[in-house]
Coordinates of C-alpha atoms in Angstrom, one line a residue:
Chain I
X24 CA 29.4 -2.3 -51.0
X25 CA 32.9 -3.8 -50.1
X26 CA 33.1 -6.7 -47.4
X27 CA 32.9 -5.4 -43.8
X28 CA 35.5 -5.5 -41.0
X29 CA 33.0 -6.3 -38.4
X30 CA 29.4 -7.2 -38.9
X31 CA 27.0 -8.2 -36.8
X32 CA 24.1 -10.2 -37.2
X33 CA 21.0 -10.5 -35.3
X34 CA 22.4 -9.5 -31.8
X35 CA 20.3 -10.1 -28.7
X36 CA 20.4 -8.9 -25.2
X37 CA 18.2 -8.6 -22.7
X38 CA 18.7 -8.1 -18.9
X39 CA 16.0 -10.2 -17.1
X40 CA 12.7 -9.2 -18.7
X41 CA 13.8 -6.2 -20.7
X42 CA 15.0 -6.9 -24.1
X43 CA 17.3 -4.0 -24.9
X44 CA 18.6 -5.6 -28.2
X45 CA 16.1 -7.3 -30.6
X46 CA 18.1 -8.9 -33.3
X47 CA 20.3 -6.1 -34.4
X48 CA 22.6 -6.0 -37.6
X49 CA 25.4 -3.4 -38.0
X50 CA 28.6 -3.4 -40.0
X51 CA 31.8 -1.4 -40.2
X52 CA 33.9 -0.9 -43.1
X53 CA 37.5 -0.4 -43.2
X54 CA 38.5 3.2 -44.1
X55 CA 35.0 4.3 -43.6
X56 CA 33.4 5.9 -40.7
X57 CA 29.8 4.3 -39.5
X58 CA 27.6 6.8 -37.1
X59 CA 25.4 4.7 -34.7
X60 CA 22.6 7.1 -34.0
X61 CA 19.8 6.5 -31.7
X62 CA 17.8 8.2 -28.7
X63 CA 18.5 7.3 -25.0
X64 CA 17.8 4.0 -24.3
X65 CA 17.7 3.0 -27.8
X66 CA 20.0 0.2 -27.3
X67 CA 23.5 2.1 -28.5
X68 CA 25.7 1.8 -25.0
X69 CA 24.7 -1.7 -24.9
X70 CA 25.3 -2.6 -28.4
X71 CA 29.1 -1.0 -27.7
X72 CA 29.6 -3.2 -24.5
X73 CA 28.7 -6.0 -26.7
X74 CA 31.6 -5.1 -29.3
X75 CA 33.9 -4.3 -26.8
X76 CA 33.5 -7.8 -24.8
X77 CA 32.8 -5.9 -21.9
X78 CA 28.8 -7.2 -22.0
X79 CA 28.8 -10.3 -24.1
X80 CA 25.6 -10.4 -26.2
X81 CA 23.2 -13.3 -25.4
X82 CA 22.3 -14.1 -28.9
X83 CA 23.9 -13.3 -32.6
X84 CA 26.5 -13.8 -35.2
X85 CA 29.8 -11.8 -35.1
X86 CA 32.0 -12.0 -38.3
X87 CA 35.1 -10.2 -38.1
X88 CA 37.2 -10.1 -41.8
X89 CA 34.4 -12.3 -42.9
X90 CA 35.3 -15.0 -40.2
X91 CA 32.7 -15.7 -37.4
X92 CA 34.4 -14.9 -33.8
X93 CA 33.6 -14.6 -30.2
X94 CA 33.3 -11.5 -28.0
X95 CA 33.0 -12.7 -24.4
X96 CA 36.1 -10.9 -23.0
X97 CA 37.2 -7.4 -23.4
X98 CA 40.7 -9.0 -24.3
X99 CA 39.2 -11.3 -27.1
X100 CA 38.2 -8.1 -28.4
X101 CA 41.4 -6.2 -28.3
X102 CA 43.0 -9.1 -29.5
X103 CA 41.0 -8.8 -32.7
X104 CA 41.7 -4.7 -32.7
X105 CA 38.5 -3.8 -31.7
X106 CA 39.0 -0.7 -29.4
X107 CA 36.8 1.9 -27.8
X108 CA 37.0 5.3 -26.4
X109 CA 34.5 5.8 -23.9
X110 CA 32.5 8.9 -23.1
X111 CA 34.0 9.7 -20.0
X112 CA 37.4 9.2 -21.6
X113 CA 38.3 6.5 -19.2
X114 CA 42.1 8.1 -18.8
X115 CA 43.8 8.7 -15.4
X116 CA 44.2 12.6 -15.0
X117 CA 47.1 11.5 -12.4
X118 CA 49.1 10.2 -15.2
X119 CA 51.0 11.4 -18.1
X120 CA 50.3 10.9 -22.3
X121 CA 51.9 8.2 -22.1
X122 CA 51.4 6.5 -19.0
X123 CA 47.8 6.5 -20.5
X124 CA 48.3 5.4 -23.5
X125 CA 49.9 2.1 -22.9
X126 CA 48.0 1.6 -19.8
X127 CA 47.2 -1.9 -18.8
X128 CA 49.7 -2.6 -21.8
X129 CA 52.9 -1.6 -21.0
X130 CA 56.6 -2.2 -22.7
X131 CA 58.5 -4.3 -20.7
X132 CA 62.0 -4.9 -20.9
X133 CA 63.7 -6.9 -18.0
X134 CA 61.1 -6.5 -15.7
X135 CA 61.2 -3.0 -15.9
X136 CA 59.3 -0.1 -17.8
X137 CA 60.4 0.5 -21.4
X138 CA 60.0 4.4 -21.1
X139 CA 62.1 5.1 -24.5
X140 CA 60.0 2.9 -26.5
X141 CA 56.8 3.7 -25.1
X142 CA 57.8 7.3 -25.6
X143 CA 58.7 7.2 -29.0
X144 CA 55.6 5.1 -29.9
X145 CA 53.4 7.4 -28.4
X146 CA 54.9 10.6 -30.3
X147 CA 55.0 8.3 -33.8
X148 CA 51.0 7.8 -33.1
X149 CA 50.4 11.1 -32.2
X150 CA 52.1 12.2 -35.2
X151 CA 50.6 9.8 -37.4
X152 CA 47.2 11.2 -36.6
X153 CA 48.5 14.9 -37.4
X154 CA 48.2 15.7 -33.5
X155 CA 50.5 19.0 -32.9
X156 CA 48.2 20.3 -30.2
X157 CA 50.3 18.5 -27.2
X158 CA 53.4 19.9 -26.7
X159 CA 54.9 17.1 -24.8
X160 CA 54.2 13.3 -24.3
X161 CA 55.3 13.4 -20.6
X162 CA 52.6 16.1 -19.7
X163 CA 49.7 15.0 -17.2
X164 CA 46.3 14.5 -18.6
X165 CA 45.0 16.7 -15.9
X166 CA 46.8 19.8 -17.9
X167 CA 45.0 19.2 -20.9
X168 CA 41.9 20.4 -22.6
X169 CA 38.9 18.5 -23.4
X170 CA 39.5 18.1 -26.5
X171 CA 43.8 17.2 -26.1
X172 CA 42.3 14.5 -23.9
X173 CA 39.9 13.4 -26.8
X174 CA 42.8 13.5 -28.3
X175 CA 44.9 11.2 -25.9
X176 CA 41.9 8.9 -25.9
X177 CA 41.6 8.5 -29.8
X178 CA 45.3 7.9 -29.9
X179 CA 45.4 5.4 -27.3
X180 CA 43.1 3.2 -29.4
X181 CA 45.3 3.7 -32.7
X182 CA 48.6 2.9 -30.9
X183 CA 48.7 -0.7 -31.4
X184 CA 47.0 -0.9 -35.0
X185 CA 43.6 -1.5 -34.3
X186 CA 41.0 -2.0 -37.1
X187 CA 37.9 -1.0 -35.4
X188 CA 37.7 2.2 -33.2
X189 CA 34.5 3.0 -31.8
X190 CA 33.8 6.4 -30.4
X191 CA 31.4 7.1 -28.0
X192 CA 30.4 10.8 -28.1
X193 CA 33.5 12.2 -28.6
X194 CA 32.3 15.9 -29.2
X195 CA 30.0 15.9 -26.5
X196 CA 32.0 17.9 -23.7
X197 CA 33.6 20.1 -26.3
X198 CA 33.6 23.5 -28.1
X199 CA 33.6 24.6 -31.7
X200 CA 36.8 24.6 -32.1
X201 CA 37.8 21.8 -30.5
X202 CA 34.6 19.8 -31.8
X203 CA 36.4 20.5 -35.3
X204 CA 39.6 19.5 -34.3
X205 CA 38.3 16.0 -33.0
X206 CA 36.1 15.8 -36.2
X207 CA 39.0 16.0 -38.3
X208 CA 41.3 13.7 -36.2
X209 CA 38.1 11.1 -36.8
X210 CA 38.3 11.9 -40.3
X211 CA 42.3 10.8 -40.4
X212 CA 41.6 7.9 -38.5
X213 CA 39.2 6.9 -40.9
X214 CA 42.1 7.6 -43.8
X215 CA 44.0 5.6 -42.3
X216 CA 42.1 2.5 -42.8
X217 CA 40.5 2.0 -39.7
X218 CA 36.8 0.7 -39.8
X219 CA 35.6 3.8 -37.4
X220 CA 32.2 3.6 -35.5
X221 CA 30.9 6.8 -34.1
X222 CA 28.2 7.1 -31.8
X223 CA 26.8 10.8 -31.7
X224 CA 23.6 12.8 -30.7
X225 CA 24.9 15.4 -32.9
X226 CA 23.6 15.1 -36.6
X227 CA 25.9 18.1 -37.4
X228 CA 28.9 15.9 -37.0
X229 CA 27.3 13.0 -38.1
X230 CA 26.7 14.8 -41.4
X231 CA 30.1 16.1 -41.2
X232 CA 32.2 13.1 -40.9
X233 CA 30.2 9.9 -41.7
X234 CA 29.8 8.2 -44.6
X235 CA 27.3 5.5 -43.4
X236 CA 24.5 5.9 -40.7
X237 CA 22.8 3.2 -38.9
X238 CA 19.7 4.4 -36.7
X239 CA 18.9 2.5 -33.8
X240 CA 15.1 2.6 -32.2
X241 CA 13.7 0.6 -29.0
X242 CA 16.3 -1.9 -29.8
X243 CA 15.9 -2.5 -33.3
X244 CA 18.1 -1.3 -35.9
X245 CA 15.5 0.7 -38.1
X246 CA 18.1 2.1 -40.9
X247 CA 21.3 0.1 -41.2
X248 CA 24.7 1.5 -42.9
X249 CA 22.5 4.1 -44.9
X250 CA 25.2 6.1 -47.3
X251 CA 25.2 9.7 -45.8
X252 CA 24.4 10.9 -49.3
X253 CA 21.5 9.3 -49.4
X254 CA 19.8 10.9 -46.6
X255 CA 19.4 13.9 -44.8
X256 CA 18.8 15.2 -41.6
X257 CA 15.0 15.0 -41.4
X258 CA 14.8 11.4 -42.4
X259 CA 17.6 10.4 -39.6
X260 CA 15.5 12.4 -37.2
X261 CA 12.6 10.6 -38.1
X262 CA 14.3 7.3 -38.0
X263 CA 15.5 8.3 -34.4
X264 CA 12.1 9.3 -33.2
X265 CA 10.5 6.8 -35.1
X266 CA 8.0 8.4 -37.0
X267 CA 9.6 7.5 -40.3
X268 CA 10.8 3.9 -41.5
X269 CA 13.8 3.4 -44.3
X270 CA 12.9 1.4 -47.0
X271 CA 16.0 1.6 -49.0
X272 CA 19.6 -0.4 -48.4
X273 CA 20.1 -3.7 -47.6
X274 CA 17.6 -4.2 -44.5
Chain N
X19 CA 40.6 28.3 -19.5
X20 CA 41.2 26.0 -22.4
X21 CA 43.9 28.0 -23.8
X22 CA 45.9 29.0 -20.9
X23 CA 45.9 26.0 -18.9
X24 CA 48.8 23.7 -21.2
X25 CA 50.8 26.7 -20.6
X26 CA 49.9 26.9 -17.0
X27 CA 51.0 23.3 -16.8
X28 CA 54.4 23.6 -18.3
X29 CA 55.2 26.2 -15.7
X30 CA 54.4 23.9 -12.8
X31 CA 56.5 21.2 -14.6
X32 CA 59.6 23.4 -14.3
X33 CA 58.7 24.0 -10.8
X34 CA 60.9 21.9 -8.0
X35 CA 59.8 18.6 -6.9
X36 CA 56.6 18.4 -4.2
X37 CA 59.2 16.9 -1.8
X38 CA 61.7 20.0 -1.4
X39 CA 58.8 22.1 0.6
X40 CA 58.0 19.1 3.1
X41 CA 62.0 18.3 3.5
X42 CA 62.2 22.1 4.2
X43 CA 59.4 22.0 6.9
X44 CA 61.5 18.9 8.3
X45 CA 65.2 20.9 8.1
X46 CA 63.3 23.5 10.0
X47 CA 62.0 21.5 12.7
X48 CA 65.1 19.7 13.4
X49 CA 67.2 23.6 13.6
X50 CA 64.3 24.1 16.0
X51 CA 64.7 21.6 18.1
X52 CA 68.5 21.6 18.2
X53 CA 68.1 25.3 19.7
X54 CA 65.9 24.4 21.8
X55 CA 67.3 21.7 23.4
X56 CA 70.3 20.5 24.2
X57 CA 69.6 16.7 24.8
X58 CA 67.6 16.5 21.3
X59 CA 70.7 17.7 19.5
X60 CA 73.1 14.5 21.3
X61 CA 74.0 11.4 18.9
X62 CA 72.4 8.9 21.0
X63 CA 68.9 10.8 20.7
X64 CA 69.7 11.0 16.8
X65 CA 69.8 7.3 16.9
X66 CA 66.6 6.5 19.0
X67 CA 64.7 8.7 16.8
X68 CA 65.8 7.2 14.2
X69 CA 65.0 3.7 15.4
X70 CA 61.2 5.0 16.5
X71 CA 61.2 6.5 12.8
X72 CA 62.2 3.4 11.4
X73 CA 59.0 1.6 12.9
X74 CA 56.7 4.5 11.9
X75 CA 58.2 4.6 8.5
X76 CA 57.6 0.8 7.6
X77 CA 53.8 1.5 8.4
X78 CA 54.1 4.8 6.5
X79 CA 55.8 2.7 3.6
X80 CA 52.8 0.2 3.8
X81 CA 50.3 2.9 4.1
X82 CA 51.5 4.9 1.4
X83 CA 51.0 1.8 -1.0
X84 CA 47.3 1.4 0.0
X85 CA 46.7 5.0 -0.1
X86 CA 47.8 5.2 -3.5
X87 CA 45.3 2.7 -4.7
X88 CA 43.0 5.0 -3.0
X89 CA 42.1 2.9 0.3
X90 CA 43.3 3.1 3.8
X91 CA 44.7 0.4 6.2
X92 CA 43.7 1.2 9.4
X93 CA 44.9 -2.4 10.6
X94 CA 48.6 -1.7 10.3
X95 CA 49.0 -0.9 13.9
X96 CA 47.1 -4.2 15.1
X97 CA 48.9 -5.9 12.8
X98 CA 52.6 -4.7 14.5
X99 CA 50.6 -6.6 17.9
X100 CA 49.7 -9.3 16.2
X101 CA 52.8 -10.0 14.2
X102 CA 55.6 -9.1 17.0
X103 CA 53.5 -11.5 19.5
X104 CA 53.3 -14.3 17.3
X105 CA 57.0 -14.0 16.6
X106 CA 57.3 -13.9 20.4
X107 CA 55.0 -17.3 20.9
X108 CA 56.8 -19.3 18.1
X109 CA 60.1 -18.7 19.7
X110 CA 58.4 -19.1 23.4
X111 CA 57.2 -22.8 22.0
X112 CA 60.9 -23.2 21.3
X113 CA 61.2 -22.3 17.4
X114 CA 64.6 -20.5 16.2
X115 CA 64.4 -16.9 15.9
X116 CA 64.5 -17.0 12.0
X117 CA 61.0 -19.4 12.4
X118 CA 59.9 -16.4 14.4
X119 CA 60.4 -13.9 11.8
X120 CA 58.7 -16.2 9.0
X121 CA 56.1 -16.5 11.2
X122 CA 55.6 -12.9 12.0
X123 CA 55.6 -12.1 8.2
X124 CA 53.6 -14.8 7.1
X125 CA 50.8 -13.6 9.2
X126 CA 51.3 -10.1 8.2
X127 CA 51.2 -11.0 4.6
X128 CA 47.9 -13.0 5.2
X129 CA 46.4 -10.4 7.1
X130 CA 46.9 -8.0 4.5
X131 CA 46.0 -10.0 1.7
X132 CA 42.8 -10.8 3.6
X133 CA 42.1 -7.5 3.9
X134 CA 42.4 -6.9 -0.1
X135 CA 40.1 -10.0 -0.7
X136 CA 37.2 -8.7 1.5
X137 CA 37.6 -5.1 -0.2
X138 CA 38.0 -6.1 -3.5
X139 CA 35.9 -8.9 -4.0
X140 CA 33.8 -8.4 -0.7
X141 CA 33.1 -5.3 -2.1
X142 CA 33.3 -3.8 1.2
X143 CA 35.0 -0.3 1.7
X144 CA 38.5 -0.3 2.8
X145 CA 37.5 2.0 5.8
X146 CA 35.4 -0.6 7.0
X147 CA 37.7 -3.4 6.2
X148 CA 40.5 -2.4 7.8
X149 CA 38.7 -1.1 10.6
X150 CA 37.0 -4.3 11.0
X151 CA 40.7 -5.9 10.5
X152 CA 42.0 -3.5 13.5
X153 CA 39.9 -5.2 16.0
X154 CA 40.5 -8.6 15.1
X155 CA 43.9 -8.5 14.4
X156 CA 44.3 -6.5 18.0
X157 CA 42.3 -9.0 20.0
X158 CA 44.0 -12.1 18.8
X159 CA 47.3 -11.4 20.7
X160 CA 45.4 -10.1 23.6
X161 CA 43.3 -13.3 24.1
X162 CA 46.4 -15.5 23.4
X163 CA 48.7 -14.0 26.1
X164 CA 45.8 -12.9 28.1
X165 CA 47.1 -9.6 27.9
X166 CA 50.6 -10.1 29.6
X167 CA 53.5 -9.4 27.4
X168 CA 56.0 -12.6 26.3
X169 CA 59.9 -12.3 27.1
X170 CA 61.9 -13.6 23.6
X171 CA 64.0 -16.3 24.7
X172 CA 66.5 -16.6 21.5
X173 CA 69.1 -13.5 22.1
X174 CA 70.0 -13.9 18.5
X175 CA 66.6 -12.1 18.0
X176 CA 67.7 -9.1 18.8
X177 CA 69.7 -8.1 16.2
X178 CA 66.6 -7.3 14.2
X179 CA 66.1 -4.4 16.5
X180 CA 69.4 -3.7 18.0
X181 CA 72.1 -4.7 15.8
X182 CA 73.8 -2.5 13.4
X183 CA 75.3 -3.0 10.0
X184 CA 78.9 -1.1 9.9
X185 CA 77.3 1.2 13.0
X186 CA 74.0 2.1 11.0
X187 CA 71.0 0.3 13.5
X188 CA 69.6 -2.5 11.6
X189 CA 66.0 -1.3 11.7
X190 CA 67.9 2.0 9.5
X191 CA 69.2 -0.6 6.8
X192 CA 66.2 -2.7 6.4
X193 CA 64.0 0.4 5.9
X194 CA 66.4 1.8 3.4
X195 CA 66.3 -1.5 1.4
X196 CA 62.5 -1.3 1.9
X197 CA 62.0 2.2 0.5
X198 CA 64.4 1.5 -2.5
X199 CA 62.5 -1.3 -3.5
X200 CA 59.3 0.3 -3.2
X201 CA 60.6 3.1 -4.9
X202 CA 61.9 1.7 -8.0
X203 CA 58.6 -0.9 -8.3
X204 CA 56.4 2.4 -8.2
X205 CA 58.4 4.5 -10.5
X206 CA 59.6 1.4 -13.1
X207 CA 57.3 -1.4 -13.1
X208 CA 54.1 -2.2 -14.7
X209 CA 52.7 -2.9 -10.8
X210 CA 53.8 1.0 -10.2
X211 CA 51.6 2.5 -13.0
X212 CA 48.7 0.5 -12.3
X213 CA 48.8 1.3 -8.7
X214 CA 48.9 4.8 -9.5
X215 CA 46.3 4.4 -12.2
X216 CA 44.0 2.7 -9.7
X217 CA 44.0 6.0 -7.3
X218 CA 43.8 8.2 -10.3
X219 CA 40.6 6.2 -11.7
X220 CA 39.2 3.4 -11.3
X221 CA 37.4 2.9 -13.8
X222 CA 40.0 3.7 -16.4
X223 CA 41.8 1.0 -15.1
X224 CA 39.3 -1.8 -15.0
X225 CA 38.5 -0.6 -18.9
X226 CA 42.5 -0.5 -19.8
X227 CA 42.5 -3.8 -18.0
X228 CA 44.3 -4.0 -15.5
X229 CA 43.9 -7.0 -12.8
X230 CA 42.0 -4.4 -10.4
X231 CA 42.0 -7.4 -7.7
X232 CA 45.4 -8.6 -7.9
X233 CA 46.9 -5.6 -7.1
X234 CA 44.5 -4.5 -4.5
X235 CA 45.7 -7.5 -2.6
X236 CA 49.3 -7.2 -3.3
X237 CA 49.2 -3.5 -1.7
X238 CA 47.3 -4.2 1.4
X239 CA 49.4 -7.4 1.9
X240 CA 52.7 -5.3 1.3
X241 CA 51.2 -2.9 4.0
X242 CA 50.7 -6.0 6.4
X243 CA 54.4 -7.0 5.5
X244 CA 55.9 -3.7 6.2
X245 CA 53.4 -3.9 9.7
X246 CA 55.1 -7.2 10.2
X247 CA 58.5 -5.8 10.2
X248 CA 57.4 -3.0 12.1
X249 CA 56.4 -5.7 14.6
X250 CA 59.5 -7.4 14.4
X251 CA 61.3 -4.3 14.9
X252 CA 59.5 -3.4 18.3
X253 CA 59.6 -7.0 19.7
X254 CA 63.1 -7.2 19.2
X255 CA 64.1 -3.9 20.5
X256 CA 62.5 -4.7 23.7
X257 CA 62.9 -8.3 23.5
X258 CA 59.3 -8.9 24.7
X259 CA 56.3 -9.2 22.6
X260 CA 53.9 -7.0 23.7
X261 CA 50.0 -8.0 22.9
X262 CA 49.2 -4.1 23.2
X263 CA 52.0 -2.3 20.9
X264 CA 50.9 -0.8 18.0
X265 CA 47.5 -0.5 19.3
X266 CA 48.2 3.5 20.0
X267 CA 49.9 6.2 18.3
X268 CA 51.7 4.0 15.9
X269 CA 48.7 3.6 12.9
X270 CA 48.0 7.3 13.4
X271 CA 51.2 8.3 12.6
X272 CA 52.0 6.2 9.8
X273 CA 49.0 8.1 8.1
X274 CA 50.0 11.2 9.5
X275 CA 53.7 10.5 7.8
X276 CA 51.9 9.7 4.7
X277 CA 49.6 12.8 4.7
X278 CA 52.4 15.0 5.5
X279 CA 54.7 13.8 2.9
X280 CA 52.4 14.3 0.2
X281 CA 50.5 11.2 -0.2
X282 CA 46.9 11.9 -1.2
X283 CA 44.2 10.6 0.7
X284 CA 42.1 10.3 -2.8
X285 CA 44.5 8.0 -4.0
X286 CA 47.4 8.4 -7.4
X287 CA 49.3 11.0 -5.5
X288 CA 52.7 10.4 -3.7
X289 CA 56.1 9.4 -3.9
X290 CA 58.1 6.9 -1.6
X291 CA 60.4 9.9 -0.9
X292 CA 57.8 12.2 0.3
X293 CA 56.4 9.9 2.5
X294 CA 59.6 8.6 4.1
X295 CA 60.1 12.2 4.7
X296 CA 56.5 12.9 6.0
X297 CA 57.4 9.9 8.5
X298 CA 60.9 10.9 10.0
X299 CA 59.3 14.6 10.6
X300 CA 56.6 12.7 12.3
X301 CA 59.0 10.7 14.3
X302 CA 61.3 14.2 14.7
X303 CA 58.3 16.0 16.2
X304 CA 57.1 13.2 18.7
X305 CA 60.8 12.7 19.8
X306 CA 61.3 16.6 20.0
X307 CA 58.1 16.8 22.4
X308 CA 59.7 14.1 24.2
X309 CA 62.9 15.3 24.7
X310 CA 61.3 19.0 25.6
X311 CA 59.2 16.7 28.4
X312 CA 56.4 18.1 26.9
X313 CA 53.3 16.3 28.4
X314 CA 53.0 13.0 26.4
X315 CA 49.2 13.6 26.1
X316 CA 50.2 16.6 24.1
X317 CA 51.8 14.5 21.0
X318 CA 48.5 13.4 19.4
X319 CA 47.3 16.6 19.4
X320 CA 49.9 17.9 18.1
X321 CA 50.5 15.3 15.5
X322 CA 46.5 15.7 15.0
X323 CA 47.1 19.4 14.1
X324 CA 50.1 18.3 11.5
X325 CA 47.2 15.5 9.6
X326 CA 44.5 18.5 9.6
X327 CA 47.5 21.0 8.0
X328 CA 48.4 17.9 5.4
X329 CA 44.9 17.0 4.8
X330 CA 43.9 20.5 4.2
X331 CA 47.0 21.0 1.6
X332 CA 45.6 18.0 0.2
X333 CA 42.0 18.6 -0.5
X334 CA 42.5 22.5 -1.7
X335 CA 45.9 21.1 -3.7
X336 CA 44.8 22.4 -7.0
X337 CA 43.5 25.6 -6.0
X338 CA 46.9 26.0 -4.4
X339 CA 49.5 24.5 -7.1
X340 CA 51.7 27.0 -9.0
X341 CA 51.6 29.4 -6.5
X342 CA 54.5 30.4 -4.1
X343 CA 54.2 29.6 -0.5
X344 CA 53.8 32.9 1.0
X345 CA 51.4 33.7 -1.5
X346 CA 49.5 30.6 -0.9
X347 CA 49.2 31.1 2.9
X348 CA 48.1 34.8 1.9
X349 CA 45.5 33.8 -0.4
X350 CA 43.5 31.3 2.3
X351 CA 43.5 34.2 4.5
X352 CA 41.9 36.0 2.0
X353 CA 39.5 33.3 0.6
X354 CA 37.8 33.5 -3.0
X355 CA 40.6 35.6 -4.0
X356 CA 43.0 32.9 -4.6
X357 CA 44.1 30.6 -7.2
X358 CA 42.2 30.8 -10.8
X359 CA 43.8 34.4 -11.7

């Protein structure tokens, strides 16, 4: 296996007396989709918030491209090229696609917004992901469908050459056709060289799109980076519910 | 729905800007008043309308910025009294008129900034924080002056409210400059996008790394600043610092102006142009009621109805969008059969 772009070792996090993460390891590889699965309360969100720098870990080592780094603020995470696409999408419906994609990192020239550059970059990013479902980058997000919004959110994450993109339940609210579109987009995202971490409850999605699967169970990684070809639906469900344990791989 | 919505939005994208509707209403009201009242259509009345309108419009401008972020500033009217009296007092203590101006503006900024701090860092809802500030800011001038009005001694101060530049009243010029600056800031700067984003979705704005605290403090400080300009204009027009100024209808009118101008009370929607048209509409209606000799007690009644209509439209905006006005009104009379078709 190659060197992971990002690797977590022995990550711990507790909220008061509650240990949410009890020494978790996680790795994500460039050009690969790593699915992170686990039941509600397993600690997925906490793990992700740590990666995003929103809620730093209490203990543990984060290695980025082989070097130890700190993730104490969202800014540090963003500087490394770690982007999170949240489940509720974190888009502003009253703004258009360009404004959303550049929100918080607008291109400025002479103190005012550089609309031309931003429009061009937004359109280029969408094109690089082969997105053809949006007709104009000046459309308001309120006028977009769920799948289109997900597309915008993902495009936003790769706008600034992200190296690690974390997708939190990207297909949770979508219909069948839109789920297919978004999964195809996730695939293209990985093929462009990004390390993708996909959080999902939907094992059909996971088996369709992921290269590896990592399973969290009550704050512990019970199966880490299992190649998807070496496992099956039944086993993964076993790991998620704690009725099976994984013996292979590097755990 | 998923298939049709983009197409539908493309159509609404081609529609006239939302200001056209409220502008048409304004023109209609002006025409009707001109027909009804000979004294309305005089030049001097137009001037007094604009002058009164300028104070309301300044408050509306600040109110709009706050509303865009999803907040509200109930202390704007009280700030008018506070800053107006502060300027008069400074001059009463022998300060030159421009020092009085600086004192008033600084005080306005301070009051607003305190609002912003309490709301963001103290996590007090805007409604409560500015409601409390309304009490504080209106009490101070009363206490300081014992509720007596304070005559301005420096004659040069009158230029702010009574002066003219190329025969345009100074308050109107000031308003024009301020409105243009705010319009450019909202449309063309990072600050503007962030203000709209915060009103559209506060969590999304936070996750995007926007400095929410700084922007909140800024918009409330600007609201206080514009209220202070209103206070200066009012004091300068009468050459009297009036501790109970701004305690009546000004606040009410400023919110009304913003709302009928298309600024959403839920944040994230609205333009300077719309808000200014809304403010002028409110000023026109009150002025019209005055010249028509309608009992002044009816004014609040009428403005109240206008606010209700504006808010009603605002809350039902999504349902009513993309439907021509006549159809919209018809649809409202037959609830349920209205929009989604």
